[in-house]
PDB file of C-alpha atoms in Angstrom:
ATOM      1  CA  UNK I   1     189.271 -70.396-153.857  1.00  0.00           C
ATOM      2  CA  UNK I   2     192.493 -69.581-152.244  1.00  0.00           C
ATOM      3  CA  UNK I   3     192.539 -65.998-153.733  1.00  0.00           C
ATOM      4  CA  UNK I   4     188.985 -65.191-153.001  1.00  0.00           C
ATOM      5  CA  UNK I   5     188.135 -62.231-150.442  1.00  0.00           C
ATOM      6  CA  UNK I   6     184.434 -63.677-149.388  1.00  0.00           C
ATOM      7  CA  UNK I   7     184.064 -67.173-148.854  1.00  0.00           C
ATOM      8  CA  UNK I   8     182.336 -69.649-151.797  1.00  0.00           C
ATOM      9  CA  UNK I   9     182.218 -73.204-152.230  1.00  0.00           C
ATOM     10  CA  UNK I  10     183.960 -75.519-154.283  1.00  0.00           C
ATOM     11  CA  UNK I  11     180.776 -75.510-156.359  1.00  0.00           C
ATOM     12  CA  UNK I  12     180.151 -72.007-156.575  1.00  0.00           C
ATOM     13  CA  UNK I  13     183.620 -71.432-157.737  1.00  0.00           C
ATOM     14  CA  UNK I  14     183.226 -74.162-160.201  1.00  0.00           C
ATOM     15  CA  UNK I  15     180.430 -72.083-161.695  1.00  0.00           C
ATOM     16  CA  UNK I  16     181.672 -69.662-161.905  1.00  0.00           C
ATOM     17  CA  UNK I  17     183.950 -70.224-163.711  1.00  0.00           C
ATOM     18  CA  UNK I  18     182.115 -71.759-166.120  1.00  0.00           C
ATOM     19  CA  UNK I  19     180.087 -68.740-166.232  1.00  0.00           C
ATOM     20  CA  UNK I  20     183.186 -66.173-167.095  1.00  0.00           C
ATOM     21  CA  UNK I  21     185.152 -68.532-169.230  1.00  0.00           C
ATOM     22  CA  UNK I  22     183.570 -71.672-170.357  1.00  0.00           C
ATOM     23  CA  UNK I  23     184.630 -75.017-169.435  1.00  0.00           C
ATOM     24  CA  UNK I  24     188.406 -74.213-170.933  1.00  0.00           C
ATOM     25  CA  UNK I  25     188.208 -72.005-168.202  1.00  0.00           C
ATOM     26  CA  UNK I  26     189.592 -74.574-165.883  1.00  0.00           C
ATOM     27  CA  UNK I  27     192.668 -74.901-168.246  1.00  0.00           C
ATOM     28  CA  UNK I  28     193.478 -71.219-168.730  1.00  0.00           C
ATOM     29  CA  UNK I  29     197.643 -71.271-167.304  1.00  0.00           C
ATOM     30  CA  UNK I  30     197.888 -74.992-169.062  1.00  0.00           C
ATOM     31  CA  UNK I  31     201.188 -74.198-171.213  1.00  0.00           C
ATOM     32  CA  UNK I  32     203.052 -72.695-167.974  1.00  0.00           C
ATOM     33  CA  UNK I  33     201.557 -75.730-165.733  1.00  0.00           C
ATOM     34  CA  UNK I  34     202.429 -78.462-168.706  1.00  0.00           C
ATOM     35  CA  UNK I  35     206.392 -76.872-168.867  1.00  0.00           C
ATOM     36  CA  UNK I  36     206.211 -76.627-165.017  1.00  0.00           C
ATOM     37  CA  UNK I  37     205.799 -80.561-164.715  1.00  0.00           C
ATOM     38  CA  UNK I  38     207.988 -80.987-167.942  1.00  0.00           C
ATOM     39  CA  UNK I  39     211.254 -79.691-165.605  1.00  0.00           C
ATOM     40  CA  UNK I  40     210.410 -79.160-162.406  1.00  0.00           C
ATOM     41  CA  UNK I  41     208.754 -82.665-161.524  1.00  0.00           C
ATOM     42  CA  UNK I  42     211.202 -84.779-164.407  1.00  0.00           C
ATOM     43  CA  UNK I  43     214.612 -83.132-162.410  1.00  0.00           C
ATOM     44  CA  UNK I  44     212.835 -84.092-159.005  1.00  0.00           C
ATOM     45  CA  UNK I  45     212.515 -87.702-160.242  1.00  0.00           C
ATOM     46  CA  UNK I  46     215.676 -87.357-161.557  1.00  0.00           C
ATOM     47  CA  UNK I  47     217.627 -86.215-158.716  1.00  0.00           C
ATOM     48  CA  UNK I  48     216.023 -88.662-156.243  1.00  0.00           C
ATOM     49  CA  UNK I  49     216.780 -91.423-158.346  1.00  0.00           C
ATOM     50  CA  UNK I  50     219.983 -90.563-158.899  1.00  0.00           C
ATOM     51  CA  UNK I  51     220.611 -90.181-154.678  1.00  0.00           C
ATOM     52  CA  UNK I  52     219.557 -94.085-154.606  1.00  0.00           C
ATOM     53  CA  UNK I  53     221.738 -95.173-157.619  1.00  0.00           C
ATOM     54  CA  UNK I  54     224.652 -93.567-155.769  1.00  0.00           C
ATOM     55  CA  UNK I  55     223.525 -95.279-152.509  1.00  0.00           C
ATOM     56  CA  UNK I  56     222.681 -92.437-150.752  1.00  0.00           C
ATOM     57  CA  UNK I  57     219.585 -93.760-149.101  1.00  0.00           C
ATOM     58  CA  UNK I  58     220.009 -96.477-146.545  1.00  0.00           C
ATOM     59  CA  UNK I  59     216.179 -97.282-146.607  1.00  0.00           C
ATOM     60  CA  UNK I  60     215.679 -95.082-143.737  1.00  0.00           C
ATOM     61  CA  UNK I  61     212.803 -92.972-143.843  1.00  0.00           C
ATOM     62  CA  UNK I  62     214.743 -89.301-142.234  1.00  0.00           C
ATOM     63  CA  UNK I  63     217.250 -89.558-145.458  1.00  0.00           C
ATOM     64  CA  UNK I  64     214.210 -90.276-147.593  1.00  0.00           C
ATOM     65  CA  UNK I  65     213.004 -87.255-146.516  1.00  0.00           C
ATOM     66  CA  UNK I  66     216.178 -85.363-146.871  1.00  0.00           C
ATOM     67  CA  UNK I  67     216.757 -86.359-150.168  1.00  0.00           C
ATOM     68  CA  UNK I  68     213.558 -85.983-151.710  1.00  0.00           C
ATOM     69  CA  UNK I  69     213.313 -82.213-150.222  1.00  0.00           C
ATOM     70  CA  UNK I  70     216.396 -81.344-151.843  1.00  0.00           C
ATOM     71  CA  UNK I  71     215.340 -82.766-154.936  1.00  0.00           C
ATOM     72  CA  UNK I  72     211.686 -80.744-154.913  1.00  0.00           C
ATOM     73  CA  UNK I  73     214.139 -77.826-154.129  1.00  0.00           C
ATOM     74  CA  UNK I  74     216.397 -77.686-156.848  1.00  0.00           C
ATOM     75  CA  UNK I  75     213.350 -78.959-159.026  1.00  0.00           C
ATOM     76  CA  UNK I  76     211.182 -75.837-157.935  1.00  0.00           C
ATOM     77  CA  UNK I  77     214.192 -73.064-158.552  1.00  0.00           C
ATOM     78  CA  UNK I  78     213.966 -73.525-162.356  1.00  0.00           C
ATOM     79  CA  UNK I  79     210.345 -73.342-162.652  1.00  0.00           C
ATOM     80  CA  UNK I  80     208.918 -70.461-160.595  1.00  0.00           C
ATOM     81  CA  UNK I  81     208.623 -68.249-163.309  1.00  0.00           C
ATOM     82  CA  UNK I  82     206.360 -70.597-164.683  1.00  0.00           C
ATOM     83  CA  UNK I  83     204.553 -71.076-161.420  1.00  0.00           C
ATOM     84  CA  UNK I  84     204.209 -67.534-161.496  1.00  0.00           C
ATOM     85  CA  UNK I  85     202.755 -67.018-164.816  1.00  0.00           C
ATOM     86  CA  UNK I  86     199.987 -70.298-164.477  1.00  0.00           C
ATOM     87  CA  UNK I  87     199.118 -68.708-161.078  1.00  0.00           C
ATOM     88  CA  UNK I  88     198.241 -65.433-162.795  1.00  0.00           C
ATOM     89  CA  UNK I  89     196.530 -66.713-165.854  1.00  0.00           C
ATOM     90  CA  UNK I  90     194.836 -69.245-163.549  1.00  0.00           C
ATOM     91  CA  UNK I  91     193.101 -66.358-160.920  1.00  0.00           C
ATOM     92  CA  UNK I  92     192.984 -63.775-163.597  1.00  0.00           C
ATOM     93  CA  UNK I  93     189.681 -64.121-164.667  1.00  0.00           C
ATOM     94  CA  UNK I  94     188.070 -62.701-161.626  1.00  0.00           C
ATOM     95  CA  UNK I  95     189.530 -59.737-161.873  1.00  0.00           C
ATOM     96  CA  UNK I  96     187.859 -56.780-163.890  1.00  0.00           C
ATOM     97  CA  UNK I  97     189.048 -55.628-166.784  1.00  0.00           C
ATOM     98  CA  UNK I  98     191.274 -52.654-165.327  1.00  0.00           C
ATOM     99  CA  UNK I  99     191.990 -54.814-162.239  1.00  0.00           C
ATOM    100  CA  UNK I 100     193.266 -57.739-164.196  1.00  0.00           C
ATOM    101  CA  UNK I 101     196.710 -58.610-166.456  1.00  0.00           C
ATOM    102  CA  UNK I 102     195.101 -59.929-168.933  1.00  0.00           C
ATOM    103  CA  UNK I 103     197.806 -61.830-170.343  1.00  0.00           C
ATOM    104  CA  UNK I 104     197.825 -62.850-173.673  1.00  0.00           C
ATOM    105  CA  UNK I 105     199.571 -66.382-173.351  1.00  0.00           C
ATOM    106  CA  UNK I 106     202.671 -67.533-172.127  1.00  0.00           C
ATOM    107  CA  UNK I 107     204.713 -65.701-174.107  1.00  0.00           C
ATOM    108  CA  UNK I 108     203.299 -63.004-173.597  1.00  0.00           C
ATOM    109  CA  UNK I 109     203.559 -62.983-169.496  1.00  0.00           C
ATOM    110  CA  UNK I 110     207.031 -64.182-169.937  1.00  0.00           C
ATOM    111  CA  UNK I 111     207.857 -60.445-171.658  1.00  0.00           C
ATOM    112  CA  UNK I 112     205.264 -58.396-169.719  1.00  0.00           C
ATOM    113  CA  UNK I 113     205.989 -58.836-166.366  1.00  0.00           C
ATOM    114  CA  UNK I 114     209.640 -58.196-166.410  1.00  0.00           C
ATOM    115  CA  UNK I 115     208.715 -55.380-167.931  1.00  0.00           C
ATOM    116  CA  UNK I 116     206.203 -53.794-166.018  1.00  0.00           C
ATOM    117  CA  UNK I 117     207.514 -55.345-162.856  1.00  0.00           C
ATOM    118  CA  UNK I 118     211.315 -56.370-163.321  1.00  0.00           C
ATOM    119  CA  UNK I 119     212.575 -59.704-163.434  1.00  0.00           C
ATOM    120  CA  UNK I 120     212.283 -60.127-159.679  1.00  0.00           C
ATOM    121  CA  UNK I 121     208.764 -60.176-160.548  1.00  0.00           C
ATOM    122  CA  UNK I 122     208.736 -63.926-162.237  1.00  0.00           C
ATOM    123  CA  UNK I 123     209.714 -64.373-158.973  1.00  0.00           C
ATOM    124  CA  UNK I 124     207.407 -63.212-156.859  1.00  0.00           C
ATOM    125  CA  UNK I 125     206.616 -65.842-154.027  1.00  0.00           C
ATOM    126  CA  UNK I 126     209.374 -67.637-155.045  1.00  0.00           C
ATOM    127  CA  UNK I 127     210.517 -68.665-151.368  1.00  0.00           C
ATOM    128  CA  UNK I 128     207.054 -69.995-150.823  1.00  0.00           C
ATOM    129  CA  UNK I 129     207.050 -71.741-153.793  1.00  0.00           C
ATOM    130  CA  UNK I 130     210.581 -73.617-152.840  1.00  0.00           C
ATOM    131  CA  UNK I 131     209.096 -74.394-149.607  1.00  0.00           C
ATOM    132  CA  UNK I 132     205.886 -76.025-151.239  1.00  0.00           C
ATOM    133  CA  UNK I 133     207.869 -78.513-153.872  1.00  0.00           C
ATOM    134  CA  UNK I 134     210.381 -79.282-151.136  1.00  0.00           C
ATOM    135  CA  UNK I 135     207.642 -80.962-148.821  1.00  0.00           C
ATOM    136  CA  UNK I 136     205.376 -81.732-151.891  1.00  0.00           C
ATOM    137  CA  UNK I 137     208.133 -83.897-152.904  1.00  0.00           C
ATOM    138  CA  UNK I 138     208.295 -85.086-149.449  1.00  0.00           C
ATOM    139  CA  UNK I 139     204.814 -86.360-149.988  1.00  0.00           C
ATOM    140  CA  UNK I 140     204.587 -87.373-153.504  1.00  0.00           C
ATOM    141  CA  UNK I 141     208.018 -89.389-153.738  1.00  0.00           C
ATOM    142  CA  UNK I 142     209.642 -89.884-150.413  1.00  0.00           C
ATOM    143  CA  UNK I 143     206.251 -91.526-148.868  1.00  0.00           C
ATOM    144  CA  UNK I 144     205.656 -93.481-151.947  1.00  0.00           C
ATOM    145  CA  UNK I 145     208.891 -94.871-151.800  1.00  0.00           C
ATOM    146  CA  UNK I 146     208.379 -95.993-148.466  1.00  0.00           C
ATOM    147  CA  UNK I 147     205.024 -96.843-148.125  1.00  0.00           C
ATOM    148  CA  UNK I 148     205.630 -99.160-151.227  1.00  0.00           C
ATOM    149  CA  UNK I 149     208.638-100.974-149.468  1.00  0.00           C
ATOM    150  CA  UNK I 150     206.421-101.083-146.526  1.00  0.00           C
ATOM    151  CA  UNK I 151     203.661-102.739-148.331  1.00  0.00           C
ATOM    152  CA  UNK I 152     205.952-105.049-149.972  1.00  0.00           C
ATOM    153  CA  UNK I 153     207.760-105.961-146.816  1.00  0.00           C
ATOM    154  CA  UNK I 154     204.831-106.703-144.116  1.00  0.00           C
ATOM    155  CA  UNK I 155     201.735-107.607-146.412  1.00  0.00           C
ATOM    156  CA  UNK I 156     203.874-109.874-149.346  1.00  0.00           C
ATOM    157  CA  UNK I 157     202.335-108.074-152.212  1.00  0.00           C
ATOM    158  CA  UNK I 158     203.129-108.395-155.796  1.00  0.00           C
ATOM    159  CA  UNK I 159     205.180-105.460-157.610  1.00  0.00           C
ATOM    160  CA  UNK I 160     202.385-104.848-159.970  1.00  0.00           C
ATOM    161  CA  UNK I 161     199.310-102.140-160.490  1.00  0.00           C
ATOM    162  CA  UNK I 162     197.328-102.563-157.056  1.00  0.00           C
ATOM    163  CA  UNK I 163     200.391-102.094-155.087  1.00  0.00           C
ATOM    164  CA  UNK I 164     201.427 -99.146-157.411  1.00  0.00           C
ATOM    165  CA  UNK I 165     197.688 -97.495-157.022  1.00  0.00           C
ATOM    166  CA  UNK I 166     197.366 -98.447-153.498  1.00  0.00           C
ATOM    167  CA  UNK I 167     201.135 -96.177-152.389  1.00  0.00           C
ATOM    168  CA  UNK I 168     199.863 -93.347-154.973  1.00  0.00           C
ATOM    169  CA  UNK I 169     196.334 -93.411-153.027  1.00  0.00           C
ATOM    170  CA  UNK I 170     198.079 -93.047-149.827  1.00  0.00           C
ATOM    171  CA  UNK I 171     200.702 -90.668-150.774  1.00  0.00           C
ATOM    172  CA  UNK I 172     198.444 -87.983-152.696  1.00  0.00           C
ATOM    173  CA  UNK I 173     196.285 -87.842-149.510  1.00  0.00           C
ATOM    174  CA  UNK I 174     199.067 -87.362-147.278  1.00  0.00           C
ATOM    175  CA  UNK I 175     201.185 -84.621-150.057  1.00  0.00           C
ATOM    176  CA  UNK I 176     198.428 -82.332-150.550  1.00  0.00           C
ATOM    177  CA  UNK I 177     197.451 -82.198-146.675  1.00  0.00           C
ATOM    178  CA  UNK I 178     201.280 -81.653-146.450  1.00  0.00           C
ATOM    179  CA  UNK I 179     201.423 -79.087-148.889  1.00  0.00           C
ATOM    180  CA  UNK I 180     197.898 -77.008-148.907  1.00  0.00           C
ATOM    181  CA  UNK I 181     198.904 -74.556-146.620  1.00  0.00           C
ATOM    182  CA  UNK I 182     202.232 -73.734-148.702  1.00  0.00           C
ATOM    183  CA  UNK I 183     199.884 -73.944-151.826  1.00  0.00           C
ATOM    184  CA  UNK I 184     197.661 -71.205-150.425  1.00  0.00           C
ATOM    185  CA  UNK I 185     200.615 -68.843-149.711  1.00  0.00           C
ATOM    186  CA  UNK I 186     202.071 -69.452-152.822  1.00  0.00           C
ATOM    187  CA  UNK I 187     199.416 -68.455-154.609  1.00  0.00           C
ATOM    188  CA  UNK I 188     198.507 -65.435-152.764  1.00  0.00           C
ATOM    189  CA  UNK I 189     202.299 -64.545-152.930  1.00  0.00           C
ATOM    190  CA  UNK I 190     202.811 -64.838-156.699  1.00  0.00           C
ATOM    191  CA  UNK I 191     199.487 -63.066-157.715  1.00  0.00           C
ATOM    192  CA  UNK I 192     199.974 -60.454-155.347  1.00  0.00           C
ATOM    193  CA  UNK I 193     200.314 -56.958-156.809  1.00  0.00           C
ATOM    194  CA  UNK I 194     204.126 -55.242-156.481  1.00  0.00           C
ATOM    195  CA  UNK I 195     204.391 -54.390-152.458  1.00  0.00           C
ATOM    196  CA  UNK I 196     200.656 -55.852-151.207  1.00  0.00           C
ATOM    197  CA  UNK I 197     202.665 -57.920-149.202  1.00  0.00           C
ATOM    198  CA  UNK I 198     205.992 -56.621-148.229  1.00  0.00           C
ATOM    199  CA  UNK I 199     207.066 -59.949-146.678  1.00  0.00           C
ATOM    200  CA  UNK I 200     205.800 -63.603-146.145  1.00  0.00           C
ATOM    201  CA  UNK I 201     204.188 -62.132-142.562  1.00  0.00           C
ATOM    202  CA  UNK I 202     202.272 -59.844-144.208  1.00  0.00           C
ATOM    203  CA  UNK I 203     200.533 -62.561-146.697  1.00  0.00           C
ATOM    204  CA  UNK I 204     200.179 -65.307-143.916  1.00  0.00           C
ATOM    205  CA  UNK I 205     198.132 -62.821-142.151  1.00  0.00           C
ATOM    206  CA  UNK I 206     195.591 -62.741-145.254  1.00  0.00           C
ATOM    207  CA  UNK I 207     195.753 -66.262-145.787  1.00  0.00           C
ATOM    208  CA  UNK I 208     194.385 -66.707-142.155  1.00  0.00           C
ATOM    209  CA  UNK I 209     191.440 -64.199-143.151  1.00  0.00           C
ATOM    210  CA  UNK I 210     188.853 -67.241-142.765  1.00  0.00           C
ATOM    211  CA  UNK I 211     189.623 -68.616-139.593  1.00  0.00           C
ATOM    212  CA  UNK I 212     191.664 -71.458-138.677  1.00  0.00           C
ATOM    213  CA  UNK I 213     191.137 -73.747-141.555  1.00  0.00           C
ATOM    214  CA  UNK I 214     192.365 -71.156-144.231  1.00  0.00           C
ATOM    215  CA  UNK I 215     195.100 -72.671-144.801  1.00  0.00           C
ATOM    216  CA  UNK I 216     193.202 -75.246-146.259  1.00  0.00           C
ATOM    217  CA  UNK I 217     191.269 -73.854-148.390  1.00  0.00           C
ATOM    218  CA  UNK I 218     190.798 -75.532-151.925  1.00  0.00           C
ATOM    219  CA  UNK I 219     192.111 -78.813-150.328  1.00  0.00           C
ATOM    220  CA  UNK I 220     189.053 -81.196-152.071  1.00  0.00           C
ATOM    221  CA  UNK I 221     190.244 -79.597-155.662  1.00  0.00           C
ATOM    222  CA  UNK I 222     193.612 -80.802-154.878  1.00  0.00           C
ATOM    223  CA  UNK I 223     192.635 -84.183-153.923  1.00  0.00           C
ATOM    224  CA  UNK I 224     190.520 -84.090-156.812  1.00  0.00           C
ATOM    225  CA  UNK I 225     193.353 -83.579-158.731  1.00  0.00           C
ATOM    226  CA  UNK I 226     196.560 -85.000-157.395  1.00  0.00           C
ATOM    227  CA  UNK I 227     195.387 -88.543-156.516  1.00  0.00           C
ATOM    228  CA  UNK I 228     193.981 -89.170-159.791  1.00  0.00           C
ATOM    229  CA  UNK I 229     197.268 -87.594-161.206  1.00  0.00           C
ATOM    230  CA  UNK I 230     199.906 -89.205-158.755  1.00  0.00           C
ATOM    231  CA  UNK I 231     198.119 -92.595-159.536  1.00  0.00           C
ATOM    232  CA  UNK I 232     199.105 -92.081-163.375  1.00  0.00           C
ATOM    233  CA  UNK I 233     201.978 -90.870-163.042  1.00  0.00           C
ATOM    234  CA  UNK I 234     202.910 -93.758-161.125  1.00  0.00           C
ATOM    235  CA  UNK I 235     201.857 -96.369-162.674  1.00  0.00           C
ATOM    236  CA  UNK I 236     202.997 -95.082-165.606  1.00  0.00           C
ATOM    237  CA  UNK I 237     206.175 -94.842-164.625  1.00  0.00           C
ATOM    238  CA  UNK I 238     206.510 -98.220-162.646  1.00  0.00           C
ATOM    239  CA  UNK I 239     205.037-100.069-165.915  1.00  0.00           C
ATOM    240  CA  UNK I 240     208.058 -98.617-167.555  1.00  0.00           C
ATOM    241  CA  UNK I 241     210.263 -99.440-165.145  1.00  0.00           C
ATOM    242  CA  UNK I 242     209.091-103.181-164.938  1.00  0.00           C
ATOM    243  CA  UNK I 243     208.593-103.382-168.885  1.00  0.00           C
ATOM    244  CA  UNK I 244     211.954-101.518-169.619  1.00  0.00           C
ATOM    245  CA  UNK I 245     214.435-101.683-167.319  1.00  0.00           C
ATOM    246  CA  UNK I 246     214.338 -98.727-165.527  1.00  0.00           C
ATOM    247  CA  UNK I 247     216.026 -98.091-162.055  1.00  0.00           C
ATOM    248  CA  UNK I 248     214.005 -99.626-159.692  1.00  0.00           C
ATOM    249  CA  UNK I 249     212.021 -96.771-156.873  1.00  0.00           C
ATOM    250  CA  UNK I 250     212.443 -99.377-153.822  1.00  0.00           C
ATOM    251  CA  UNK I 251     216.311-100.365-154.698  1.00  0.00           C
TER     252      UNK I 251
END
């Protein structure tokens, strides 16, 4: 949807796909996604943790914020090349035969576009891409973090699953209306052709081809799929935090 040149629905994409690919469709760029969250989102935990095992955060929510962007930054630099890659193999599909890449599988994007592009072009989009994971984990982390200790503090609920759902609920919403705008550019950026855009201007200008909502285009896919996802990943992790030890997000 965020690629598309005349407006469909969510359901007329959906179809579509179907149509072209199958229902795998919907996983084609899986490996590059799966590695993605593998590093990028496991160094983002990492790194904010570590911030409040050093006492970095006073429990204020402005060095919440702080630390958790610098966290989705550092997070993001490994992985664009593989943001770049399940982009492509993602919005591929709709292209024709001669218009599209084509690639093979990961492996074979990995070798291919350095070589018919250079290296700088597994980075393609890369700024937007930065800017995206920095407020994404903003949203995802940060928020959760403090709407649980929020929760906690004024209502006097329990450390357990309804409290862990309830912040995950809450923080999904508020990450991918966050974050939407930067996903669009991102996307547009890192599937874009060498020199369609010559600079972020340039691409902003396309994503704004709809009206004023373009920005916000695919938004109910990425509900659809971040709050179930942020809700398992969280409780997830805060079972094996309570179960096993592990540092506690609200410390």
């Amino acid at each position: 949807m965020q690629t598309q040149k005349r407006k469909k629905s969510m359901l007329k994409t959906a179809a579509k796909v179907i149509r072209l690919r199958g229902i795998f469709g919907f996983y084609d760029g899986f490996p590059a996604a799966a590695l993605r969250q593998m590093f990028a989102t496991s160094l983002r935990f990492t790194l904010y943790n570590l911030g409040k095992d050093f006492q970095v955060l006073d429990n204020r929510l402005g060095v919440k914020i702080a630390l958790a962007s610098m966290a989705g930054t550092a997070g993001s630099a490994i992985a664009i090349p593989l943001d770049v890659i399940n982009v492509r193999m993602q919005t591929d599909m709709k292209s024709s035969d001669l218009e599209g890449r084509k690639y093979k599988c990961l492996s074979d994007a990995l070798i291919r576009i350095p070589r018919e592009e250079g290296w700088k072009g597994l980075y393609n989009g890369g700024f937007a891409c930065v800017l995206k994971s920095a407020i994404g984990t903003i949203g995802q982390i940060a928020i959760y973090d403090h709407i649980k200790g929020h929760i906690q503090a004024h209502y006097d609920m329990d450390d357990n699953i309804k409290l862990h759902i309830t912040s995950s609920v809450m923080s999904s919403i508020i990450d991918s209306i966050l974050t939407q705008p930067f996903d669009v550019l991102k996307t547009l950026m890192m599937n874009a052709r060498p020199g369609q855009y010559p600079n972020m201007l340039h691409a902003v200008h396309f994503m704004m081809r709809f009206g004023v909502l373009s920005p916000y285009r695919g938004l109910m896919p990425a509900l659809a799929r971040k709050v179930p996802a942020t809700i398992m990943m969280y409780v997830i992790y805060e079972q094996l935090r309570l179960k096993m030890g592990i540092l506690e997000i609200d410390e």
